[in-house]
Every structure is written in C-alpha cells, then in structure tokens.
C-alpha cells in the first residue's frame, strides 16, 4: 500500500518535471492565426457548380434536418425548370455548427468552412441572407455538378445518360 502511494506520488512529480523543460505551445491569437483543417465546422456558405450556377435547388432538406431550425428559404423555379431559393436565410445566432445541413445536402451546395471569426455585437447582424452566403466557387468539392446528372429531364434511351448503366434485361435471368 505504502509502496503504491510512493509510486503514485513520484510518478506525478516526474510528469510535472518533464513538462518544465518543454517548449510552450501558447499561440498569440489574434496576432497568430493557425491554419485550420478544411473540414473544420464554422461559417456556412452556399456554393456554385462548375457551370457557375447556384447548386442549391431549394429542396428544404438542410432546413428539415437542422436541430435548431435556423435555416429558412423559399423555393422558386427558373424558366428552364431549374429550382433555386428565392431567398435563403441562416440565423447564425442559433446555429450550433453541427454540420447536419452539409451532410443532408444532396447537391453539396451548403458547406461549413473553417472561418470562425463571426462575432458581432448586434445580434441581428448574425442573420445572414443569400447574398451574404452565396460564393462564386465550389468550396470543398469544385468539380461536383449534381444538376448535370440528376436535375435535367431525361433525353435519349435509358443507359445513355452521364454515368448511367444500361438497364438489365430481366429476360436474361430466366432459366
Ligand atoms: S450547422 Fe447545424 S445548426 Fe447550423 S445551420 Fe447547419 S444543421 Fe443547423
Ligand atoms: S442547401 Fe442543399 S439541402 Fe439545403 S435546400 Fe439547398 S440543395 Fe437542399
């Protein structure tokens, strides 16, 4: 018992002693800003596809999955049938940066970025409109173009669309 006590006592001191000679890792923020990983979850953006179109098709999935209900929008339709959000609003005062909206989005439109310096004194400034959210690039996945694969009306035969396999002829399975 006494031996164990001594062991615990000296192990603790040895650990403290070891750290006395380590180089301090204090970072002088905001003078020094560490580059955060690309997958860090902070300020949200709405991205565009490689054609320059808004990726968002106003499907409401992000809004439905958001645990604090801080996303709202209204859908609209272009003349060519493509949907888009007439307005799109995120209340960053409520957002908990969980990333669920990004996970749910089928078009990769909504993305969280590492930009975390979003403090405001006036709470209403934390309500971001589409103009504040929409950027002119594709964010983390620049090449992805959801609409070219799934958003357009089918033309031609089945199996001739981009990345689509030919349909299976069921009769070939018959004995
Ligand atoms: S990160 Fe989470 S809380 Fe914030 S808007 Fe997306 S789903 Fe809602
Ligand atoms: S951001 Fe994505 S999930 Fe949200 S409405 Fe637009 S397409 Fe749907």
mmCIF file of C-alpha atoms and ligand atoms in Angstrom:
data_model
loop_
_atom_site.group_PDB
_atom_site.id
_atom_site.type_symbol
_atom_site.label_atom_id
_atom_site.label_comp_id
_atom_site.label_asym_id
_atom_site.label_seq_id
_atom_site.Cartn_x
_atom_site.Cartn_y
_atom_site.Cartn_z
ATOM 1 C CA UNK A 1 0.000 0.000 0.000
ATOM 2 C CA UNK A 2 2.726 2.442 1.062
ATOM 3 C CA UNK A 3 4.780 1.410 -1.986
ATOM 4 C CA UNK A 4 1.869 2.245 -4.311
ATOM 5 C CA UNK A 5 1.371 5.610 -2.661
ATOM 6 C CA UNK A 6 5.035 6.478 -3.149
ATOM 7 C CA UNK A 7 4.878 5.298 -6.750
ATOM 8 C CA UNK A 8 1.826 7.487 -7.474
ATOM 9 C CA UNK A 9 3.455 10.447 -5.724
ATOM 10 C CA UNK A 10 6.727 10.296 -7.655
ATOM 11 C CA UNK A 11 5.094 9.479 -10.997
ATOM 12 C CA UNK A 12 3.006 12.644 -10.679
ATOM 13 C CA UNK A 13 6.041 14.769 -9.876
ATOM 14 C CA UNK A 14 8.056 13.200 -12.677
ATOM 15 C CA UNK A 15 5.348 14.142 -15.171
ATOM 16 C CA UNK A 16 5.291 17.730 -13.907
ATOM 17 C CA UNK A 17 9.084 17.906 -14.014
ATOM 18 C CA UNK A 18 9.174 16.656 -17.607
ATOM 19 C CA UNK A 19 6.830 19.449 -18.715
ATOM 20 C CA UNK A 20 9.012 22.149 -17.087
ATOM 21 C CA UNK A 21 11.521 21.843 -19.938
ATOM 22 C CA UNK A 22 9.061 21.600 -22.802
ATOM 23 C CA UNK A 23 8.705 24.447 -25.279
ATOM 24 C CA UNK A 24 5.472 26.377 -24.540
ATOM 25 C CA UNK A 25 2.741 25.964 -27.179
ATOM 26 C CA UNK A 26 0.784 29.121 -26.410
ATOM 27 C CA UNK A 27 -0.421 30.766 -29.618
ATOM 28 C CA UNK A 28 -0.781 34.535 -29.580
ATOM 29 C CA UNK A 29 -4.227 34.835 -31.144
ATOM 30 C CA UNK A 30 -5.230 37.070 -32.938
ATOM 31 C CA UNK A 31 -1.669 38.074 -33.946
ATOM 32 C CA UNK A 32 -1.030 34.481 -34.926
ATOM 33 C CA UNK A 33 -3.771 32.571 -36.720
ATOM 34 C CA UNK A 34 -3.374 28.861 -37.108
ATOM 35 C CA UNK A 35 -4.475 27.332 -40.424
ATOM 36 C CA UNK A 36 -7.406 25.117 -39.559
ATOM 37 C CA UNK A 37 -8.219 21.845 -41.357
ATOM 38 C CA UNK A 38 -10.509 22.205 -44.375
ATOM 39 C CA UNK A 39 -13.172 20.119 -42.606
ATOM 40 C CA UNK A 40 -13.415 22.464 -39.597
ATOM 41 C CA UNK A 41 -17.010 23.428 -38.954
ATOM 42 C CA UNK A 42 -17.607 27.178 -38.807
ATOM 43 C CA UNK A 43 -19.165 29.818 -41.066
ATOM 44 C CA UNK A 44 -21.561 28.415 -43.661
ATOM 45 C CA UNK A 45 -21.517 29.203 -47.376
ATOM 46 C CA UNK A 46 -23.672 28.386 -50.391
ATOM 47 C CA UNK A 47 -21.546 27.245 -53.310
ATOM 48 C CA UNK A 48 -21.847 27.169 -57.097
ATOM 49 C CA UNK A 49 -21.339 24.308 -59.548
ATOM 50 C CA UNK A 50 -18.591 24.326 -62.233
ATOM 51 C CA UNK A 51 -21.060 25.990 -64.672
ATOM 52 C CA UNK A 52 -21.397 28.961 -62.313
ATOM 53 C CA UNK A 53 -24.983 28.119 -61.330
ATOM 54 C CA UNK A 54 -26.217 28.053 -57.754
ATOM 55 C CA UNK A 55 -26.018 24.478 -56.553
ATOM 56 C CA UNK A 56 -28.922 24.878 -54.158
ATOM 57 C CA UNK A 57 -32.185 23.552 -55.572
ATOM 58 C CA UNK A 58 -34.265 24.618 -52.571
ATOM 59 C CA UNK A 59 -35.156 21.081 -51.529
ATOM 60 C CA UNK A 60 -35.515 22.088 -47.846
ATOM 61 C CA UNK A 61 -33.529 19.064 -46.610
ATOM 62 C CA UNK A 62 -30.993 21.195 -44.721
ATOM 63 C CA UNK A 63 -33.802 23.155 -43.146
ATOM 64 C CA UNK A 64 -35.595 19.962 -42.115
ATOM 65 C CA UNK A 65 -32.526 18.347 -40.577
ATOM 66 C CA UNK A 66 -31.282 21.432 -38.705
ATOM 67 C CA UNK A 67 -31.718 20.665 -34.983
ATOM 68 C CA UNK A 68 -32.197 24.315 -34.039
ATOM 69 C CA UNK A 69 -34.340 25.333 -37.036
ATOM 70 C CA UNK A 70 -32.096 28.199 -38.062
ATOM 71 C CA UNK A 71 -32.366 27.735 -41.846
ATOM 72 C CA UNK A 72 -35.281 29.095 -43.825
ATOM 73 C CA UNK A 73 -35.856 29.686 -47.527
ATOM 74 C CA UNK A 74 -38.434 29.973 -50.248
ATOM 75 C CA UNK A 75 -38.180 27.915 -53.405
ATOM 76 C CA UNK A 76 -38.636 29.293 -56.901
ATOM 77 C CA UNK A 77 -38.231 27.964 -60.429
ATOM 78 C CA UNK A 78 -36.347 29.320 -63.414
ATOM 79 C CA UNK A 79 -37.867 29.321 -66.883
ATOM 80 C CA UNK A 80 -35.888 26.207 -67.794
ATOM 81 C CA UNK A 81 -37.393 24.364 -64.811
ATOM 82 C CA UNK A 82 -34.374 24.520 -62.522
ATOM 83 C CA UNK A 83 -35.244 25.240 -58.895
ATOM 84 C CA UNK A 84 -33.412 27.735 -56.760
ATOM 85 C CA UNK A 85 -34.041 29.515 -53.456
ATOM 86 C CA UNK A 86 -35.686 32.908 -53.974
ATOM 87 C CA UNK A 87 -34.305 33.793 -50.574
ATOM 88 C CA UNK A 88 -32.224 31.756 -48.186
ATOM 89 C CA UNK A 89 -31.575 32.746 -44.583
ATOM 90 C CA UNK A 90 -29.427 31.343 -41.783
ATOM 91 C CA UNK A 91 -29.603 32.672 -38.263
ATOM 92 C CA UNK A 92 -26.030 32.238 -37.028
ATOM 93 C CA UNK A 93 -27.087 33.305 -33.546
ATOM 94 C CA UNK A 94 -28.826 29.925 -33.237
ATOM 95 C CA UNK A 95 -26.510 27.758 -35.354
ATOM 96 C CA UNK A 96 -24.528 25.203 -33.328
ATOM 97 C CA UNK A 97 -22.240 24.316 -36.269
ATOM 98 C CA UNK A 98 -23.146 20.652 -36.081
ATOM 99 C CA UNK A 99 -22.745 20.151 -39.841
ATOM 100 C CA UNK A 100 -26.013 18.232 -40.272
ATOM 101 C CA UNK A 101 -27.118 20.599 -43.054
ATOM 102 C CA UNK A 102 -23.960 19.840 -45.032
ATOM 103 C CA UNK A 103 -24.443 16.105 -44.545
ATOM 104 C CA UNK A 104 -28.049 16.259 -45.729
ATOM 105 C CA UNK A 105 -27.479 18.419 -48.805
ATOM 106 C CA UNK A 106 -27.726 16.308 -51.993
ATOM 107 C CA UNK A 107 -26.081 18.953 -54.189
ATOM 108 C CA UNK A 108 -23.138 19.924 -51.928
ATOM 109 C CA UNK A 109 -24.499 23.463 -52.024
ATOM 110 C CA UNK A 110 -24.324 24.214 -48.332
ATOM 111 C CA UNK A 111 -20.882 23.816 -46.767
ATOM 112 C CA UNK A 112 -19.245 24.706 -43.493
ATOM 113 C CA UNK A 113 -15.870 26.459 -43.703
ATOM 114 C CA UNK A 114 -13.014 26.935 -41.207
ATOM 115 C CA UNK A 115 -13.762 30.678 -40.950
ATOM 116 C CA UNK A 116 -14.782 31.081 -37.315
ATOM 117 C CA UNK A 117 -14.397 34.826 -36.707
ATOM 118 C CA UNK A 118 -18.070 35.652 -36.922
ATOM 119 C CA UNK A 119 -18.634 37.543 -33.668
ATOM 120 C CA UNK A 120 -20.986 40.520 -33.775
ATOM 121 C CA UNK A 121 -22.166 42.867 -31.062
ATOM 122 C CA UNK A 122 -25.593 43.299 -32.636
ATOM 123 C CA UNK A 123 -27.420 40.018 -32.751
ATOM 124 C CA UNK A 124 -29.376 40.911 -35.906
ATOM 125 C CA UNK A 125 -26.116 41.082 -37.848
ATOM 126 C CA UNK A 126 -25.841 37.340 -37.290
ATOM 127 C CA UNK A 127 -28.785 36.739 -39.594
ATOM 128 C CA UNK A 128 -27.232 36.004 -42.978
ATOM 129 C CA UNK A 129 -29.168 36.341 -46.227
ATOM 130 C CA UNK A 130 -28.474 34.554 -49.506
ATOM 131 C CA UNK A 131 -26.332 37.476 -50.715
ATOM 132 C CA UNK A 132 -24.094 37.001 -47.665
ATOM 133 C CA UNK A 133 -23.893 33.232 -48.071
ATOM 134 C CA UNK A 134 -23.551 32.670 -51.817
ATOM 135 C CA UNK A 135 -19.947 32.459 -53.057
ATOM 136 C CA UNK A 136 -18.509 32.266 -56.569
ATOM 137 C CA UNK A 137 -16.791 28.897 -56.247
ATOM 138 C CA UNK A 138 -17.472 25.252 -55.464
ATOM 139 C CA UNK A 139 -15.986 25.153 -51.968
ATOM 140 C CA UNK A 140 -14.547 21.808 -50.920
ATOM 141 C CA UNK A 141 -15.700 19.905 -53.993
ATOM 142 C CA UNK A 142 -15.216 22.118 -57.022
ATOM 143 C CA UNK A 143 -15.981 19.559 -59.742
ATOM 144 C CA UNK A 144 -19.284 18.214 -58.439
ATOM 145 C CA UNK A 145 -22.199 19.050 -60.692
ATOM 146 C CA UNK A 146 -25.369 17.499 -59.311
ATOM 147 C CA UNK A 147 -27.668 19.092 -61.835
ATOM 148 C CA UNK A 148 -25.958 17.627 -64.911
ATOM 149 C CA UNK A 149 -26.594 14.137 -63.572
ATOM 150 C CA UNK A 150 -29.907 14.298 -61.796
ATOM 151 C CA UNK A 151 -31.539 17.646 -62.399
ATOM 152 C CA UNK A 152 -32.302 17.581 -66.093
ATOM 153 C CA UNK A 153 -35.102 15.874 -67.982
ATOM 154 C CA UNK A 154 -34.031 12.580 -69.499
ATOM 155 C CA UNK A 155 -33.375 12.657 -73.208
ATOM 156 C CA UNK A 156 -32.492 9.607 -75.226
ATOM 157 C CA UNK A 157 -32.727 5.999 -74.135
ATOM 158 C CA UNK A 158 -32.149 4.633 -70.660
ATOM 159 C CA UNK A 159 -28.484 3.990 -70.053
ATOM 160 C CA UNK A 160 -27.275 6.808 -72.270
ATOM 161 C CA UNK A 161 -27.165 9.463 -69.566
ATOM 162 C CA UNK A 162 -23.951 10.574 -67.837
ATOM 163 C CA UNK A 163 -22.550 7.742 -65.690
ATOM 164 C CA UNK A 164 -25.741 5.711 -66.137
ATOM 165 C CA UNK A 165 -25.568 1.976 -66.658
ATOM 166 C CA UNK A 166 -27.607 0.191 -69.300
ATOM 167 C CA UNK A 167 -30.825 -1.334 -67.877
ATOM 168 C CA UNK A 168 -30.697 -5.035 -67.129
ATOM 169 C CA UNK A 169 -32.743 -7.206 -69.463
ATOM 170 C CA UNK A 170 -34.758 -9.276 -66.965
ATOM 171 C CA UNK A 171 -35.405 -11.966 -69.555
ATOM 172 C CA UNK A 172 -31.733 -12.901 -69.439
ATOM 173 C CA UNK A 173 -32.319 -14.075 -65.843
ATOM 174 C CA UNK A 174 -34.941 -16.598 -66.886
ATOM 175 C CA UNK A 175 -33.954 -20.278 -66.908
HETATM 176 S S1 LIG B 1 -24.591 23.571 -38.808
HETATM 177 FE FE1 LIG B 1 -26.258 22.501 -37.697
HETATM 178 S S2 LIG B 1 -27.249 24.108 -36.514
HETATM 179 FE FE2 LIG B 1 -26.006 25.158 -38.071
HETATM 180 S S3 LIG B 1 -27.395 25.507 -39.805
HETATM 181 FE FE3 LIG B 1 -26.364 23.540 -40.173
HETATM 182 S S4 LIG B 1 -27.750 21.978 -39.296
HETATM 183 FE FE4 LIG B 1 -28.369 23.973 -38.442
HETATM 184 S S1 LIG B 2 -28.631 23.887 -49.446
HETATM 185 FE FE1 LIG B 2 -28.782 21.775 -50.148
HETATM 186 S S2 LIG B 2 -30.160 20.746 -48.699
HETATM 187 FE FE2 LIG B 2 -30.427 22.968 -48.431
HETATM 188 S S3 LIG B 2 -32.166 23.454 -49.755
HETATM 189 FE FE3 LIG B 2 -30.294 23.825 -50.937
HETATM 190 S S4 LIG B 2 -29.972 21.892 -52.057
HETATM 191 FE FE4 LIG B 2 -31.424 21.437 -50.405
#
